[in-house]
Amino acid sequence: MKTDVVVRRLVDELRPVRPLRPVPRRLAQWSIVVLAVLGVELGVAIARDIGFSGVTRPALLAQATLPLGVALVAAAAALQQSIPGRADASLPTVSLVLFLLWVGVLATAVAVGPPPSFAVWTAAPAARCAAHVAASGMPGGVALLWLVRAGATLNGVQTGILIALAAAASGALATQLTCPNPSAGHLLLWHAGSVLAIALTGIKMRRLLTAWSLPARKSSARAR
Amino acid sequence: VRSIELQASVGRLTGEKEGELAELLRRAQSGDQEAYDRLLRELAVLARDYASRRASRLLGVEDFVQDVLVTVHRARQTYDSSRPIAPWFYAIVQSRFVDAWRRARRRAAHEVPLEDSTPERPLVPEERPGRSCSDEILGALDTLPPLQRRIIRWLKVDDLSVRQIALRLRMTEGAVKVAAHRGYTTLRRHFGMRSER
């Protein structure tokens, strides 16, 4: 097909579009979803009178700021990646550094504290916390995916990892605030470990994120 | 390296031209078809220039240009009119270029030169002196069981349809097809050809 024909078809297909909203505004929209999830989590914890004591512990509150930072920076990076020409390495790097800092704080606490018992690694809330991280992060993940897909992602793998990291970190934050097990070993393995595992599954989102530009859809658009 | 290359590309689109393209894209976002037509033609020139300076022999340049234009069309809502257009456009161009390059390399790795793909055995049996090809085929037909032989003769020599043969033999059409297929398989084996499966 000649390029002239493609140009004519694209011009015929032209409809007015609303320019994509700026990154801070879309980040604020995403934060509302995450805050709503956190609110529900805290509400449930208060109603059942479980784990709410964790929120008042200064050490846990301090630790909670790190997953919060990871979530916000990773979400901002993912939203920025959805705009061609705006992606840079600084935000993804900052989110990675914050994640490593969180892991480092927990690992240090494990190293300097008394040796954790076997139960710390395997006790009842362990696997439940991992599932809780995934479940609490799901609404934020879906919302972020929706916001990113409104743009035009060119790097599907990196954006997928960032979306999954932001979602999982927000899920970890919600879980950490209500988790009855405050030991650093538990938090390192079942909270931070879950975030890492979920973030890596973000690679699988590549096709979903770049579907707008795949040749198969392009040819169907050309055929119209 | 990629960012240096991107900056070098961006450098080729500066000043008035960039402002003009940004204005055209801004008008296109609000549905101005005339501006959009001009914009796409200008961008096609830039994309063609980009590809021809890099790997025109490996890539189909026009395919690449069309790919870029379709991507620009789908991503046009992501352009922020308060920012320069060059980084936006060349990020798309570079991404499409990398994709096209990978596709071309993958294709090149799987392509086999024509002379290597020539089958060792000819598809049609060679004629032997003193015996024609049709004699050989008819001879091979005689080695088939009577029912298969009759069906293949009617189908291929007398040009009857499957339905007509089914009526003659009081068989179902499916059974006729199955018998014919078995006959073909035996004939292929007779001539030393590989089965189509």
PDB file of N, CA, C and O in Angstrom, chain A residues 168-221:
ATOM      1  N   ALA A 168       1.700  -3.293  43.919  1.00  0.00           N
ATOM      2  CA  ALA A 168       2.096  -4.176  45.022  1.00  0.00           C
ATOM      3  C   ALA A 168       2.561  -3.365  46.233  1.00  0.00           C
ATOM      4  O   ALA A 168       2.268  -3.732  47.375  1.00  0.00           O
ATOM      5  N   ALA A 169       3.272  -2.260  46.003  1.00  0.00           N
ATOM      6  CA  ALA A 169       3.738  -1.445  47.128  1.00  0.00           C
ATOM      7  C   ALA A 169       2.554  -0.833  47.866  1.00  0.00           C
ATOM      8  O   ALA A 169       2.552  -0.756  49.100  1.00  0.00           O
ATOM      9  N   SER A 170       1.528  -0.411  47.107  1.00  0.00           N
ATOM     10  CA  SER A 170       0.338   0.134  47.778  1.00  0.00           C
ATOM     11  C   SER A 170      -0.376  -0.973  48.557  1.00  0.00           C
ATOM     12  O   SER A 170      -0.886  -0.756  49.659  1.00  0.00           O
ATOM     13  N   GLY A 171      -0.377  -2.183  47.989  1.00  0.00           N
ATOM     14  CA  GLY A 171      -0.965  -3.332  48.691  1.00  0.00           C
ATOM     15  C   GLY A 171      -0.185  -3.666  49.947  1.00  0.00           C
ATOM     16  O   GLY A 171      -0.758  -3.983  51.001  1.00  0.00           O
ATOM     17  N   ALA A 172       1.159  -3.577  49.859  1.00  0.00           N
ATOM     18  CA  ALA A 172       2.010  -3.869  51.020  1.00  0.00           C
ATOM     19  C   ALA A 172       1.781  -2.847  52.116  1.00  0.00           C
ATOM     20  O   ALA A 172       1.803  -3.178  53.303  1.00  0.00           O
ATOM     21  N   LEU A 173       1.563  -1.600  51.695  1.00  0.00           N
ATOM     22  CA  LEU A 173       1.309  -0.541  52.672  1.00  0.00           C
ATOM     23  C   LEU A 173       0.030  -0.853  53.457  1.00  0.00           C
ATOM     24  O   LEU A 173       0.012  -0.802  54.699  1.00  0.00           O
ATOM     25  N   ALA A 174      -1.017  -1.208  52.728  1.00  0.00           N
ATOM     26  CA  ALA A 174      -2.284  -1.540  53.385  1.00  0.00           C
ATOM     27  C   ALA A 174      -2.120  -2.746  54.296  1.00  0.00           C
ATOM     28  O   ALA A 174      -2.625  -2.771  55.425  1.00  0.00           O
ATOM     29  N   THR A 175      -1.373  -3.746  53.831  1.00  0.00           N
ATOM     30  CA  THR A 175      -1.179  -4.964  54.617  1.00  0.00           C
ATOM     31  C   THR A 175      -0.352  -4.679  55.866  1.00  0.00           C
ATOM     32  O   THR A 175      -0.649  -5.171  56.951  1.00  0.00           O
ATOM     33  N   GLN A 176       0.693  -3.854  55.678  1.00  0.00           N
ATOM     34  CA  GLN A 176       1.604  -3.570  56.790  1.00  0.00           C
ATOM     35  C   GLN A 176       0.887  -2.837  57.924  1.00  0.00           C
ATOM     36  O   GLN A 176       1.180  -3.047  59.090  1.00  0.00           O
ATOM     37  N   LEU A 177      -0.052  -1.975  57.562  1.00  0.00           N
ATOM     38  CA  LEU A 177      -0.752  -1.206  58.587  1.00  0.00           C
ATOM     39  C   LEU A 177      -1.654  -2.085  59.438  1.00  0.00           C
ATOM     40  O   LEU A 177      -1.981  -1.749  60.571  1.00  0.00           O
ATOM     41  N   THR A 178      -2.082  -3.199  58.882  1.00  0.00           N
ATOM     42  CA  THR A 178      -3.043  -4.031  59.617  1.00  0.00           C
ATOM     43  C   THR A 178      -2.486  -5.399  59.992  1.00  0.00           C
ATOM     44  O   THR A 178      -3.195  -6.191  60.604  1.00  0.00           O
ATOM     45  N   CYS A 179      -1.242  -5.686  59.611  1.00  0.00           N
ATOM     46  CA  CYS A 179      -0.683  -7.025  59.859  1.00  0.00           C
ATOM     47  C   CYS A 179      -0.407  -7.215  61.353  1.00  0.00           C
ATOM     48  O   CYS A 179       0.212  -6.350  61.996  1.00  0.00           O
ATOM     49  N   PRO A 180      -0.827  -8.342  61.926  1.00  0.00           N
ATOM     50  CA  PRO A 180      -0.600  -8.564  63.359  1.00  0.00           C
ATOM     51  C   PRO A 180       0.840  -8.972  63.671  1.00  0.00           C
ATOM     52  O   PRO A 180       1.218  -9.027  64.834  1.00  0.00           O
ATOM     53  N   ASN A 181       1.625  -9.291  62.661  1.00  0.00           N
ATOM     54  CA  ASN A 181       3.002  -9.741  62.914  1.00  0.00           C
ATOM     55  C   ASN A 181       3.990  -8.619  62.565  1.00  0.00           C
ATOM     56  O   ASN A 181       4.242  -8.360  61.387  1.00  0.00           O
ATOM     57  N   PRO A 182       4.540  -7.938  63.574  1.00  0.00           N
ATOM     58  CA  PRO A 182       5.400  -6.786  63.276  1.00  0.00           C
ATOM     59  C   PRO A 182       6.872  -7.146  63.088  1.00  0.00           C
ATOM     60  O   PRO A 182       7.694  -6.274  62.908  1.00  0.00           O
ATOM     61  N   SER A 183       7.227  -8.432  63.149  1.00  0.00           N
ATOM     62  CA  SER A 183       8.658  -8.764  63.108  1.00  0.00           C
ATOM     63  C   SER A 183       9.247  -8.453  61.735  1.00  0.00           C
ATOM     64  O   SER A 183       8.603  -8.624  60.691  1.00  0.00           O
ATOM     65  N   ALA A 184      10.516  -7.998  61.773  1.00  0.00           N
ATOM     66  CA  ALA A 184      11.171  -7.570  60.537  1.00  0.00           C
ATOM     67  C   ALA A 184      11.337  -8.734  59.562  1.00  0.00           C
ATOM     68  O   ALA A 184      11.221  -8.567  58.340  1.00  0.00           O
ATOM     69  N   GLY A 185      11.600  -9.922  60.101  1.00  0.00           N
ATOM     70  CA  GLY A 185      11.768 -11.089  59.230  1.00  0.00           C
ATOM     71  C   GLY A 185      10.517 -11.374  58.427  1.00  0.00           C
ATOM     72  O   GLY A 185      10.564 -11.625  57.215  1.00  0.00           O
ATOM     73  N   HIS A 186       9.386 -11.282  59.109  1.00  0.00           N
ATOM     74  CA  HIS A 186       8.102 -11.512  58.438  1.00  0.00           C
ATOM     75  C   HIS A 186       7.856 -10.438  57.363  1.00  0.00           C
ATOM     76  O   HIS A 186       7.473 -10.757  56.231  1.00  0.00           O
ATOM     77  N   LEU A 187       8.110  -9.198  57.745  1.00  0.00           N
ATOM     78  CA  LEU A 187       7.874  -8.106  56.785  1.00  0.00           C
ATOM     79  C   LEU A 187       8.790  -8.236  55.572  1.00  0.00           C
ATOM     80  O   LEU A 187       8.384  -7.998  54.428  1.00  0.00           O
ATOM     81  N   LEU A 188      10.039  -8.646  55.835  1.00  0.00           N
ATOM     82  CA  LEU A 188      10.998  -8.771  54.730  1.00  0.00           C
ATOM     83  C   LEU A 188      10.572  -9.868  53.757  1.00  0.00           C
ATOM     84  O   LEU A 188      10.521  -9.654  52.540  1.00  0.00           O
ATOM     85  N   LEU A 189      10.244 -11.027  54.335  1.00  0.00           N
ATOM     86  CA  LEU A 189       9.950 -12.161  53.452  1.00  0.00           C
ATOM     87  C   LEU A 189       8.573 -12.056  52.799  1.00  0.00           C
ATOM     88  O   LEU A 189       8.438 -12.188  51.588  1.00  0.00           O
ATOM     89  N   TRP A 190       7.559 -11.797  53.615  1.00  0.00           N
ATOM     90  CA  TRP A 190       6.194 -11.929  53.104  1.00  0.00           C
ATOM     91  C   TRP A 190       5.597 -10.629  52.581  1.00  0.00           C
ATOM     92  O   TRP A 190       4.646 -10.679  51.809  1.00  0.00           O
ATOM     93  N   HIS A 191       6.153  -9.490  52.990  1.00  0.00           N
ATOM     94  CA  HIS A 191       5.637  -8.219  52.459  1.00  0.00           C
ATOM     95  C   HIS A 191       6.519  -7.734  51.306  1.00  0.00           C
ATOM     96  O   HIS A 191       6.065  -7.638  50.170  1.00  0.00           O
ATOM     97  N   ALA A 192       7.805  -7.452  51.642  1.00  0.00           N
ATOM     98  CA  ALA A 192       8.711  -6.956  50.592  1.00  0.00           C
ATOM     99  C   ALA A 192       8.930  -8.033  49.520  1.00  0.00           C
ATOM    100  O   ALA A 192       8.993  -7.725  48.321  1.00  0.00           O
ATOM    101  N   GLY A 193       9.038  -9.290  49.956  1.00  0.00           N
ATOM    102  CA  GLY A 193       9.221 -10.394  48.991  1.00  0.00           C
ATOM    103  C   GLY A 193       8.049 -10.493  48.034  1.00  0.00           C
ATOM    104  O   GLY A 193       8.222 -10.709  46.821  1.00  0.00           O
ATOM    105  N   SER A 194       6.839 -10.326  48.568  1.00  0.00           N
ATOM    106  CA  SER A 194       5.650 -10.381  47.701  1.00  0.00           C
ATOM    107  C   SER A 194       5.658  -9.234  46.702  1.00  0.00           C
ATOM    108  O   SER A 194       5.290  -9.412  45.534  1.00  0.00           O
ATOM    109  N   VAL A 195       6.073  -8.056  47.173  1.00  0.00           N
ATOM    110  CA  VAL A 195       6.127  -6.888  46.268  1.00  0.00           C
ATOM    111  C   VAL A 195       7.081  -7.186  45.102  1.00  0.00           C
ATOM    112  O   VAL A 195       6.763  -6.938  43.933  1.00  0.00           O
ATOM    113  N   LEU A 196       8.233  -7.766  45.437  1.00  0.00           N
ATOM    114  CA  LEU A 196       9.214  -8.079  44.389  1.00  0.00           C
ATOM    115  C   LEU A 196       8.631  -9.090  43.398  1.00  0.00           C
ATOM    116  O   LEU A 196       8.738  -8.916  42.172  1.00  0.00           O
ATOM    117  N   ALA A 197       8.000 -10.138  43.936  1.00  0.00           N
ATOM    118  CA  ALA A 197       7.446 -11.177  43.057  1.00  0.00           C
ATOM    119  C   ALA A 197       6.355 -10.593  42.155  1.00  0.00           C
ATOM    120  O   ALA A 197       6.312 -10.870  40.947  1.00  0.00           O
ATOM    121  N   ILE A 198       5.488  -9.776  42.739  1.00  0.00           N
ATOM    122  CA  ILE A 198       4.388  -9.191  41.948  1.00  0.00           C
ATOM    123  C   ILE A 198       4.957  -8.237  40.893  1.00  0.00           C
ATOM    124  O   ILE A 198       4.502  -8.216  39.742  1.00  0.00           O
ATOM    125  N   ALA A 199       5.974  -7.457  41.293  1.00  0.00           N
ATOM    126  CA  ALA A 199       6.574  -6.502  40.346  1.00  0.00           C
ATOM    127  C   ALA A 199       7.125  -7.240  39.126  1.00  0.00           C
ATOM    128  O   ALA A 199       6.988  -6.775  37.989  1.00  0.00           O
ATOM    129  N   LEU A 200       7.715  -8.413  39.374  1.00  0.00           N
ATOM    130  CA  LEU A 200       8.295  -9.164  38.251  1.00  0.00           C
ATOM    131  C   LEU A 200       7.221  -9.713  37.318  1.00  0.00           C
ATOM    132  O   LEU A 200       7.454  -9.863  36.111  1.00  0.00           O
ATOM    133  N   THR A 201       6.044  -9.990  37.867  1.00  0.00           N
ATOM    134  CA  THR A 201       4.974 -10.477  36.982  1.00  0.00           C
ATOM    135  C   THR A 201       4.499  -9.374  36.027  1.00  0.00           C
ATOM    136  O   THR A 201       3.819  -9.650  35.047  1.00  0.00           O
ATOM    137  N   GLY A 202       4.884  -8.137  36.341  1.00  0.00           N
ATOM    138  CA  GLY A 202       4.512  -7.020  35.465  1.00  0.00           C
ATOM    139  C   GLY A 202       5.058  -7.164  34.056  1.00  0.00           C
ATOM    140  O   GLY A 202       4.517  -6.593  33.107  1.00  0.00           O
ATOM    141  N   ILE A 203       6.117  -7.960  33.913  1.00  0.00           N
ATOM    142  CA  ILE A 203       6.693  -8.197  32.569  1.00  0.00           C
ATOM    143  C   ILE A 203       5.622  -8.767  31.650  1.00  0.00           C
ATOM    144  O   ILE A 203       5.592  -8.485  30.453  1.00  0.00           O
ATOM    145  N   LYS A 204       4.729  -9.557  32.236  1.00  0.00           N
ATOM    146  CA  LYS A 204       3.676 -10.214  31.438  1.00  0.00           C
ATOM    147  C   LYS A 204       2.673  -9.214  30.860  1.00  0.00           C
ATOM    148  O   LYS A 204       1.874  -9.554  30.006  1.00  0.00           O
ATOM    149  N   MET A 205       2.700  -7.984  31.384  1.00  0.00           N
ATOM    150  CA  MET A 205       1.740  -6.976  30.913  1.00  0.00           C
ATOM    151  C   MET A 205       2.178  -6.315  29.611  1.00  0.00           C
ATOM    152  O   MET A 205       1.477  -5.478  29.069  1.00  0.00           O
ATOM    153  N   ARG A 206       3.345  -6.700  29.129  1.00  0.00           N
ATOM    154  CA  ARG A 206       3.943  -6.005  27.979  1.00  0.00           C
ATOM    155  C   ARG A 206       2.968  -5.909  26.800  1.00  0.00           C
ATOM    156  O   ARG A 206       2.731  -4.838  26.262  1.00  0.00           O
ATOM    157  N   ARG A 207       2.382  -7.052  26.447  1.00  0.00           N
ATOM    158  CA  ARG A 207       1.505  -7.050  25.262  1.00  0.00           C
ATOM    159  C   ARG A 207       0.256  -6.204  25.496  1.00  0.00           C
ATOM    160  O   ARG A 207      -0.234  -5.540  24.597  1.00  0.00           O
ATOM    161  N   LEU A 208      -0.227  -6.274  26.730  1.00  0.00           N
ATOM    162  CA  LEU A 208      -1.427  -5.512  27.071  1.00  0.00           C
ATOM    163  C   LEU A 208      -1.163  -4.011  26.936  1.00  0.00           C
ATOM    164  O   LEU A 208      -2.020  -3.244  26.495  1.00  0.00           O
ATOM    165  N   LEU A 209       0.048  -3.615  27.304  1.00  0.00           N
ATOM    166  CA  LEU A 209       0.371  -2.186  27.304  1.00  0.00           C
ATOM    167  C   LEU A 209       0.716  -1.657  25.917  1.00  0.00           C
ATOM    168  O   LEU A 209       0.507  -0.487  25.619  1.00  0.00           O
ATOM    169  N   THR A 210       1.279  -2.537  25.082  1.00  0.00           N
ATOM    170  CA  THR A 210       1.686  -2.056  23.753  1.00  0.00           C
ATOM    171  C   THR A 210       0.712  -2.517  22.675  1.00  0.00           C
ATOM    172  O   THR A 210       1.002  -2.385  21.488  1.00  0.00           O
ATOM    173  N   ALA A 211      -0.437  -3.057  23.092  1.00  0.00           N
ATOM    174  CA  ALA A 211      -1.405  -3.578  22.115  1.00  0.00           C
ATOM    175  C   ALA A 211      -1.864  -2.485  21.145  1.00  0.00           C
ATOM    176  O   ALA A 211      -2.191  -2.777  19.994  1.00  0.00           O
ATOM    177  N   TRP A 212      -1.863  -1.247  21.591  1.00  0.00           N
ATOM    178  CA  TRP A 212      -2.321  -0.142  20.738  1.00  0.00           C
ATOM    179  C   TRP A 212      -1.451   0.014  19.490  1.00  0.00           C
ATOM    180  O   TRP A 212      -1.876   0.564  18.494  1.00  0.00           O
ATOM    181  N   SER A 213      -0.211  -0.513  19.565  1.00  0.00           N
ATOM    182  CA  SER A 213       0.703  -0.293  18.447  1.00  0.00           C
ATOM    183  C   SER A 213       1.060  -1.576  17.714  1.00  0.00           C
ATOM    184  O   SER A 213       1.926  -1.572  16.860  1.00  0.00           O
ATOM    185  N   LEU A 214       0.407  -2.711  18.067  1.00  0.00           N
ATOM    186  CA  LEU A 214       0.786  -3.980  17.446  1.00  0.00           C
ATOM    187  C   LEU A 214       0.385  -4.015  15.979  1.00  0.00           C
ATOM    188  O   LEU A 214      -0.680  -3.507  15.609  1.00  0.00           O
ATOM    189  N   PRO A 215       1.189  -4.654  15.124  1.00  0.00           N
ATOM    190  CA  PRO A 215       0.883  -4.686  13.692  1.00  0.00           C
ATOM    191  C   PRO A 215      -0.468  -5.318  13.372  1.00  0.00           C
ATOM    192  O   PRO A 215      -1.128  -4.914  12.441  1.00  0.00           O
ATOM    193  N   ALA A 216      -0.906  -6.320  14.179  1.00  0.00           N
ATOM    194  CA  ALA A 216      -2.166  -7.002  13.872  1.00  0.00           C
ATOM    195  C   ALA A 216      -3.326  -6.006  13.895  1.00  0.00           C
ATOM    196  O   ALA A 216      -4.171  -5.990  13.006  1.00  0.00           O
ATOM    197  N   ARG A 217      -3.331  -5.148  14.929  1.00  0.00           N
ATOM    198  CA  ARG A 217      -4.407  -4.162  15.011  1.00  0.00           C
ATOM    199  C   ARG A 217      -4.247  -3.091  13.950  1.00  0.00           C
ATOM    200  O   ARG A 217      -5.197  -2.563  13.434  1.00  0.00           O
ATOM    201  N   LYS A 218      -2.963  -2.842  13.617  1.00  0.00           N
ATOM    202  CA  LYS A 218      -2.700  -1.803  12.621  1.00  0.00           C
ATOM    203  C   LYS A 218      -3.301  -2.228  11.275  1.00  0.00           C
ATOM    204  O   LYS A 218      -3.965  -1.462  10.610  1.00  0.00           O
ATOM    205  N   SER A 219      -3.089  -3.527  10.925  1.00  0.00           N
ATOM    206  CA  SER A 219      -3.589  -3.936   9.621  1.00  0.00           C
ATOM    207  C   SER A 219      -5.110  -3.919   9.583  1.00  0.00           C
ATOM    208  O   SER A 219      -5.703  -3.614   8.570  1.00  0.00           O
ATOM    209  N   SER A 220      -5.744  -4.244  10.735  1.00  0.00           N
ATOM    210  CA  SER A 220      -7.205  -4.194  10.739  1.00  0.00           C
ATOM    211  C   SER A 220      -7.682  -2.754  10.592  1.00  0.00           C
ATOM    212  O   SER A 220      -8.689  -2.473   9.958  1.00  0.00           O
ATOM    213  N   ALA A 221      -6.918  -1.833  11.177  1.00  0.00           N
ATOM    214  CA  ALA A 221      -7.293  -0.423  11.049  1.00  0.00           C
ATOM    215  C   ALA A 221      -7.127   0.040   9.607  1.00  0.00           C
ATOM    216  O   ALA A 221      -7.928   0.805   9.088  1.00  0.00           O
TER     217      ALA A 221
END
